[in-house]
Tab-separated table of C-alpha atoms in Angstrom:
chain	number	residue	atom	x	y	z
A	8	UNK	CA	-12.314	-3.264	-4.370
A	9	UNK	CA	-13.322	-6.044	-1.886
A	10	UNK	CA	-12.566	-5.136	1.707
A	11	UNK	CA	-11.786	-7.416	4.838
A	12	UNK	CA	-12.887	-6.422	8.039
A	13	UNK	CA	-12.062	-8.063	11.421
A	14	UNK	CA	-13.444	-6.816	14.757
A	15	UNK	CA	-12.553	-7.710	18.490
A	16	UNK	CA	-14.865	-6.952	20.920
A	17	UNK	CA	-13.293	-7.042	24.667
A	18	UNK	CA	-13.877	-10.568	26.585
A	19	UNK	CA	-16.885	-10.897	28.426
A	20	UNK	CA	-18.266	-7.659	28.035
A	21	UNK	CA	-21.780	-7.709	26.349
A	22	UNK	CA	-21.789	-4.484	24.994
A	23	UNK	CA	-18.885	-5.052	23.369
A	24	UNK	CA	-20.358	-7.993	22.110
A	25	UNK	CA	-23.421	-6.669	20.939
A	26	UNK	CA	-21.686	-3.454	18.764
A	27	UNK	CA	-19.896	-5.966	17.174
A	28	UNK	CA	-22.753	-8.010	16.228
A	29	UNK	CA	-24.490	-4.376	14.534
A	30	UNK	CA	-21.445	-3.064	12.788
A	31	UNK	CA	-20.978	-6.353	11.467
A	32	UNK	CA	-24.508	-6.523	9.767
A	33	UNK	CA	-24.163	-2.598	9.188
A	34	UNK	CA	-20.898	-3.155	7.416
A	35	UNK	CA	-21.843	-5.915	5.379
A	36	UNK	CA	-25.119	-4.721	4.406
A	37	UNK	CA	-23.309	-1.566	3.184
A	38	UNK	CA	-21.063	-3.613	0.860
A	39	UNK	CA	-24.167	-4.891	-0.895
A	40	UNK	CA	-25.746	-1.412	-0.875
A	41	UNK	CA	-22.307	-0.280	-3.157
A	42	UNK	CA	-22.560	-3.733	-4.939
A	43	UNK	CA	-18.737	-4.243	-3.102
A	44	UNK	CA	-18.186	-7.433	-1.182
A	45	UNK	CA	-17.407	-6.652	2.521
A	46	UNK	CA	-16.046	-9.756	4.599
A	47	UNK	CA	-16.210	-9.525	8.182
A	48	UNK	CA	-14.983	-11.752	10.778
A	49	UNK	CA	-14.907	-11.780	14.880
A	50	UNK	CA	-12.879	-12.942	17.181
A	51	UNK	CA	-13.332	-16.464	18.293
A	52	UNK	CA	-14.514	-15.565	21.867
A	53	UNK	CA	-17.136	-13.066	20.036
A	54	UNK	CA	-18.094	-15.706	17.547
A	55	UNK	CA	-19.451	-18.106	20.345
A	56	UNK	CA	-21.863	-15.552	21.185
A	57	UNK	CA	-23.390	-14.062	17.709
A	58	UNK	CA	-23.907	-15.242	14.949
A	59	UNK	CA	-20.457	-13.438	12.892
A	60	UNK	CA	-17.763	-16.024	11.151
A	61	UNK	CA	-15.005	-16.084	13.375
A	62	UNK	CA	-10.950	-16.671	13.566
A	63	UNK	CA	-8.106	-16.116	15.390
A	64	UNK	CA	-7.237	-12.435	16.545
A	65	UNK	CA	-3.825	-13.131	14.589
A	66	UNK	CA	-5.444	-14.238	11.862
A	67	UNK	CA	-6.712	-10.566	11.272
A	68	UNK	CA	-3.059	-9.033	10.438
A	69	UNK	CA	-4.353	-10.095	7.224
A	70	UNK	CA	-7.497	-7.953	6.652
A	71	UNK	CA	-8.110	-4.539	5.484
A	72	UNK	CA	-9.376	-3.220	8.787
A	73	UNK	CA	-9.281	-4.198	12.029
A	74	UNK	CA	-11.446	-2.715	14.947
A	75	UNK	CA	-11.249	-2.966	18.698
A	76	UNK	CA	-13.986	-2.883	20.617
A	77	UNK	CA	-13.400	-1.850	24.357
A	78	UNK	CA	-10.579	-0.317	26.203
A	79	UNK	CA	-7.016	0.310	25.665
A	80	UNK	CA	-6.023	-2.806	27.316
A	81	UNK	CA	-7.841	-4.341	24.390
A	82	UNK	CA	-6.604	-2.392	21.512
A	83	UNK	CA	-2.853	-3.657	23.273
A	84	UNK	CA	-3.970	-6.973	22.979
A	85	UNK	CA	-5.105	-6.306	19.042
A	86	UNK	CA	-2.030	-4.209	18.453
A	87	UNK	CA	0.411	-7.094	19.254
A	88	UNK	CA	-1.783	-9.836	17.484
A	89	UNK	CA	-2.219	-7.849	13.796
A	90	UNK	CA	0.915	-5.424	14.183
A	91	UNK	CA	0.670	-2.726	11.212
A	92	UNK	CA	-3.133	-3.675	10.271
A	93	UNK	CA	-4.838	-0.746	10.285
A	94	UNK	CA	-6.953	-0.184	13.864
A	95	UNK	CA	-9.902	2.069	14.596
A	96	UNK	CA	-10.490	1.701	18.456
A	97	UNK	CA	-13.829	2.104	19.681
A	98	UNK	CA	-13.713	2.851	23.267
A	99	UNK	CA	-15.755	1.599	26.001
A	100	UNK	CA	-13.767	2.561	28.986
A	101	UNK	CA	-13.431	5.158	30.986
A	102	UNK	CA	-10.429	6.988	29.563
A	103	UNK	CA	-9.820	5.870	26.310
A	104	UNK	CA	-6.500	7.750	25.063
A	105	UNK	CA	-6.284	5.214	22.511
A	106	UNK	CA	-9.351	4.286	21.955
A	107	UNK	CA	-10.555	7.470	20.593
A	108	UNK	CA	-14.530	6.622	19.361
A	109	UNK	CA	-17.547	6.685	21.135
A	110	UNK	CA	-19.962	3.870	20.606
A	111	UNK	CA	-22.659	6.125	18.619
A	112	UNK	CA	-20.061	7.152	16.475
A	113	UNK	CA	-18.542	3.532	15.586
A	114	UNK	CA	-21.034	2.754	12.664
A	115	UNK	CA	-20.178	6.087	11.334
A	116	UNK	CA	-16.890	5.929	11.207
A	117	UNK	CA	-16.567	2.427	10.510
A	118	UNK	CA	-18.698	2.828	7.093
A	119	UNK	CA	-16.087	6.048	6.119
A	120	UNK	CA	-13.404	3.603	6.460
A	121	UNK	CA	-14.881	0.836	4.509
A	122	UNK	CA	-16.041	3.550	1.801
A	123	UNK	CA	-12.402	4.886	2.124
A	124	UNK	CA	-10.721	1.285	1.316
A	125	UNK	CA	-13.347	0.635	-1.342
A	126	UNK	CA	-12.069	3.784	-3.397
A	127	UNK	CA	-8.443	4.438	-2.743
A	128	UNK	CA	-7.408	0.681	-1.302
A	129	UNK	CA	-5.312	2.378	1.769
A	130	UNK	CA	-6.481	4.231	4.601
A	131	UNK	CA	-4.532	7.067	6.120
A	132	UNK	CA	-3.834	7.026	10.556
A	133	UNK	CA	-1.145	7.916	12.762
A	134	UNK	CA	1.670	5.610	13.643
A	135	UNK	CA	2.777	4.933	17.188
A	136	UNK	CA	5.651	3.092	17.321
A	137	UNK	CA	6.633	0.276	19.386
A	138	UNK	CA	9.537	-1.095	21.629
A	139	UNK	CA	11.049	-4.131	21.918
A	140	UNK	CA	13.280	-5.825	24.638
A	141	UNK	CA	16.599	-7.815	23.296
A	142	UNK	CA	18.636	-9.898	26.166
A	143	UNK	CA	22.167	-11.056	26.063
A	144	UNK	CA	20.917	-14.324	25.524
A	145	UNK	CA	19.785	-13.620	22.334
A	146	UNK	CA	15.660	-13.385	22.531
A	147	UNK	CA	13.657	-10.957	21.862
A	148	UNK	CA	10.221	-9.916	23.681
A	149	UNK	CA	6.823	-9.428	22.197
A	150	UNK	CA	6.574	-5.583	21.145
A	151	UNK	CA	5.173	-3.248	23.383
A	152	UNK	CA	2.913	-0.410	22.519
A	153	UNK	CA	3.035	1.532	26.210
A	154	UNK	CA	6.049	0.126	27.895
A	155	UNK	CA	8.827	-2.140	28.548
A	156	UNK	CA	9.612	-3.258	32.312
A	157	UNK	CA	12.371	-4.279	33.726
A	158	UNK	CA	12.367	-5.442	37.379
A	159	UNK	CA	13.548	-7.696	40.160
A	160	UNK	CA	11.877	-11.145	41.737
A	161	UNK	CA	8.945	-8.764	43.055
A	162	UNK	CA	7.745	-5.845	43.588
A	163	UNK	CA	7.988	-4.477	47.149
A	164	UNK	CA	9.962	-4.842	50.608
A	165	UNK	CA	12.520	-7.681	49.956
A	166	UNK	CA	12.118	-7.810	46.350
A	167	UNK	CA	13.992	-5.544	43.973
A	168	UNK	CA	17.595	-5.011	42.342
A	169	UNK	CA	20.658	-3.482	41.189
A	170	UNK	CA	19.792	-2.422	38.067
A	171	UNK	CA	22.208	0.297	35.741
A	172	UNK	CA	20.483	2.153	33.361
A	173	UNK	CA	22.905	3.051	30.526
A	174	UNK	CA	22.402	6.029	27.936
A	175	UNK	CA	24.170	5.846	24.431
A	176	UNK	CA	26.614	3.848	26.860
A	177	UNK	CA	26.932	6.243	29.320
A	178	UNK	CA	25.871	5.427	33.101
A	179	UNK	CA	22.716	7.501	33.878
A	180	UNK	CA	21.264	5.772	36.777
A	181	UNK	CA	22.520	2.661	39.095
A	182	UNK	CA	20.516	1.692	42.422
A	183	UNK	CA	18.761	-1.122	44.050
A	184	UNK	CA	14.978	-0.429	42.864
A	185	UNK	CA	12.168	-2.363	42.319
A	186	UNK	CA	12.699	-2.242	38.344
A	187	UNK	CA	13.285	0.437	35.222
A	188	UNK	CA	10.390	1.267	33.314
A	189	UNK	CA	10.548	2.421	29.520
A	190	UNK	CA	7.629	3.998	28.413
A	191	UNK	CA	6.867	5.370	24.588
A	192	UNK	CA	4.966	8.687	24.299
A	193	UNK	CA	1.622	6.839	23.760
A	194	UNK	CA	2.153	5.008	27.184
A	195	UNK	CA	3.372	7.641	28.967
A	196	UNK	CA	-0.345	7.884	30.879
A	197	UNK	CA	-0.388	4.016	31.979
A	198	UNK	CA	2.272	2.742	34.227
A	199	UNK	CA	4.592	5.462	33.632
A	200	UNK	CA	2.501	7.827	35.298
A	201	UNK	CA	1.518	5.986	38.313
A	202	UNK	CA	5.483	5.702	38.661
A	203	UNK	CA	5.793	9.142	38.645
A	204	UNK	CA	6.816	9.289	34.921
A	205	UNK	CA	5.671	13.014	33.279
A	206	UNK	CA	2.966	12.809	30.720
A	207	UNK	CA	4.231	12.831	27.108
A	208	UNK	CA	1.975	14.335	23.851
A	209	UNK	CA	1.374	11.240	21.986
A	210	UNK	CA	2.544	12.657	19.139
A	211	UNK	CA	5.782	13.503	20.274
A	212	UNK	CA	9.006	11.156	19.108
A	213	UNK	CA	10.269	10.290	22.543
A	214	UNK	CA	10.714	7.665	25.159
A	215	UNK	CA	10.786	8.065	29.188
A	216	UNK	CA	13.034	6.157	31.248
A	217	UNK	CA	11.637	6.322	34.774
A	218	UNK	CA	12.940	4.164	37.766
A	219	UNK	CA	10.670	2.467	40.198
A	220	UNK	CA	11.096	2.680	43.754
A	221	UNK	CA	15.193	3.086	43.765
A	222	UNK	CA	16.973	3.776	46.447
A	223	UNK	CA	19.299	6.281	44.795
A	224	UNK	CA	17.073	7.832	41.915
A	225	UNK	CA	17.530	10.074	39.133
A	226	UNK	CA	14.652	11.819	37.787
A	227	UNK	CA	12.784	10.510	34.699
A	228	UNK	CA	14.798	11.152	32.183
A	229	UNK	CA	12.945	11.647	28.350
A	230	UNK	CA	14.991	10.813	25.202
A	231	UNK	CA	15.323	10.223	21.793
A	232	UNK	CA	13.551	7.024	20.343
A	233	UNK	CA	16.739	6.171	18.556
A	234	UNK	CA	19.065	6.375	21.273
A	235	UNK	CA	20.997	3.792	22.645
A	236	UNK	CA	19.543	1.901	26.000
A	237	UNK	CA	20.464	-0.688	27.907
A	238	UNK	CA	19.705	-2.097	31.367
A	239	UNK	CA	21.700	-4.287	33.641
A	240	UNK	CA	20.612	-6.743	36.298
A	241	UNK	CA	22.839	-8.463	39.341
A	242	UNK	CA	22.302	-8.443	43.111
A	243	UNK	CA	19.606	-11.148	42.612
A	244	UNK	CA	18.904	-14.843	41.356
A	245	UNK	CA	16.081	-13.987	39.160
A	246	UNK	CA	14.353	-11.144	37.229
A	247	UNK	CA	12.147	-10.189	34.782
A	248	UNK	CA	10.887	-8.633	31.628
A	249	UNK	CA	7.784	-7.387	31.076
A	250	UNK	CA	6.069	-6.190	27.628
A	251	UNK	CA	2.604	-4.194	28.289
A	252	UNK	CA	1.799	-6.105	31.188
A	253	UNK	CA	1.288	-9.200	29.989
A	254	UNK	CA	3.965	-10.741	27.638
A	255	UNK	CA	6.934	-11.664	30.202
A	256	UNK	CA	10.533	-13.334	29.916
A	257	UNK	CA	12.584	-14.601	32.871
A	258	UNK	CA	16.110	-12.795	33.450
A	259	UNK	CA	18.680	-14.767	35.340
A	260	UNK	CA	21.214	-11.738	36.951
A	261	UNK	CA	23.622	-10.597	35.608
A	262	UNK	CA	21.823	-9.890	32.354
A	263	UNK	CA	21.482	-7.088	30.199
A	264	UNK	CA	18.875	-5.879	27.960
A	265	UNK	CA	18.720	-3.688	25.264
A	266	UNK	CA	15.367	-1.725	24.556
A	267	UNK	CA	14.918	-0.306	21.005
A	268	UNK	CA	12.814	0.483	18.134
A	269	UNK	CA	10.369	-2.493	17.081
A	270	UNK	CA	10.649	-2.757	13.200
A	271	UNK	CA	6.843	-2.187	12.595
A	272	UNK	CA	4.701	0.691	14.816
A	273	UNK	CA	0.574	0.402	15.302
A	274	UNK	CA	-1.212	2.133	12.507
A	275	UNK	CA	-4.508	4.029	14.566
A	276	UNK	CA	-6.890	4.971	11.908
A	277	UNK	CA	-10.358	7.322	12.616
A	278	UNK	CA	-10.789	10.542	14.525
A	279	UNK	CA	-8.130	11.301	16.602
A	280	UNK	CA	-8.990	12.237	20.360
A	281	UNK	CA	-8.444	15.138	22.033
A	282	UNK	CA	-5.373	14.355	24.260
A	283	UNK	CA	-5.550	17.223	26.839
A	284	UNK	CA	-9.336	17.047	27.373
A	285	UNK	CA	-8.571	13.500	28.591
A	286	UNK	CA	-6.478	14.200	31.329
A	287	UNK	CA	-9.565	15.146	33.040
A	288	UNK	CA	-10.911	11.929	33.412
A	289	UNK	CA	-7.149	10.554	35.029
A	290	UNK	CA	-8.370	12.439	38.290
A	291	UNK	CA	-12.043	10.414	38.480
């Protein structure tokens, strides 16, 4: 079969740039090694800079394969623009839990792949899934891959709010705090540990619920993906919702919203990395 590859490389970063330029040629020429068409595209930004077709990230949900080229803020960004496409992160940054590929390796692996899709059609990864953020009025935010926030005007002396966190409808937690944070497995080493959130196996089916800042606090509390959760908002004019730090909706108090499930998780394809031996690097 024909396979479609697209690959991000992360914005502004030359080296990111210039992998994507070589697997590009190395994919391409590999498809006309095996007499199999391989099509490969970049992202626009990319495109400007070598010489690769390019398109819209979003445009890529389409394609066979879809590779990130950079950190996990950038696989995030590809994960909410091509939702179950399959992803192989290649990571240039300094931690990389979901980036999992060094940069020699990324031809390597890469070429499997396409050789993969070119002889069974699929390709077999992990799933993470994702969350999503419903409010009363009757919107729904942007998936998230690491985490869902929930906070008040700002962050800090002055800012905050009264915010209940309910479990399966029970009350676990209610206390002025800066905001709630809901964190998947996967994300359970971004902001959920720098709030004091414990670290979760990837691979585990859970969520963390971890308050920020609250005056009255309960411990983080870890539970079941499918269990019911919903936060409350009053004691202020405005708040906010926040999907992997960058999608964001405006709250106006009282509101609730209801964190569950997203319908489709992030398919990571490749070698998987080695979870513990990364916790090293958190300390450097």
């Amino acid at each position: 079969m024909d396979v479609a590859v697209g690959i991000v490389a992360q914005r502004n970063n030359e080296r990111a740039q210039d992998l994507a330029a070589t697997l590009a040629e190395t994919l391409e020429c590999e498809g006309e090694h095996e007499q199999t068409a391989v099509s490969v595209v970049v992202d626009e930004l990319t495109g400007e800079v070598i010489d690769v077709p390019a398109v819209p990230v979003a445009s890529m949900a389409t394609r066979d394969l879809v590779v990130s080229i950079g950190g996990d803020g950038t696989l995030l960004f590809v994960a909410r623009e091509v939702g179950s496409t399959p992803i192989l992160g290649v990571n240039l940054g300094e931690v990389g839990f979901l980036n999992a590929v060094a940069p020699d390796d990324a031809r390597a692996v890469a070429t499997d792949l396409v050789t993969t899709l070119r002889e069974t059609g699929s390709l077999e990864g992990c799933e993470r899934f994702r969350l999503e953020a419903t409010s009363d009025d009757d919107w729904t935010l942007e998936p998230a891959l690491n985490e869902i926030v929930v906070h008040g005007p700002r962050r800090g002396h002055g800012g905050g709010a009264t915010i209940e966190v309910r479990i399966d409808g029970d009350c676990y937690a209610e206390s002025h705090a800066d905001g709630v944070l809901v964190a998947t497995s996967a994300g359970s080493t971004a902001y959920n540990l720098s709030e004091g959130g414990p670290l979760v196996h990837p691979a585990t089916n859970a969520l963390v619920v971890t308050q920020m800042a609250a005056t009255d606090s309960m411990p983080p509390l870890v539970v079941d993906p499918e269990t019911e959760l919903t936060i409350s908002v009053s004691g202020t004019d405005t708040a906010y919702v926040i999907s992997d730090g960058r999608n964001r909706r405006r709250l106006e108090p009282p509101a609730t919203v209801t964190v569950s499930l997203a319908a489709e998780p992030v398919r990571l394809v490749g070698p998987r990395g080695n979870f513990v031996a990364s916790l090293d690097k958190l300390d450097s």
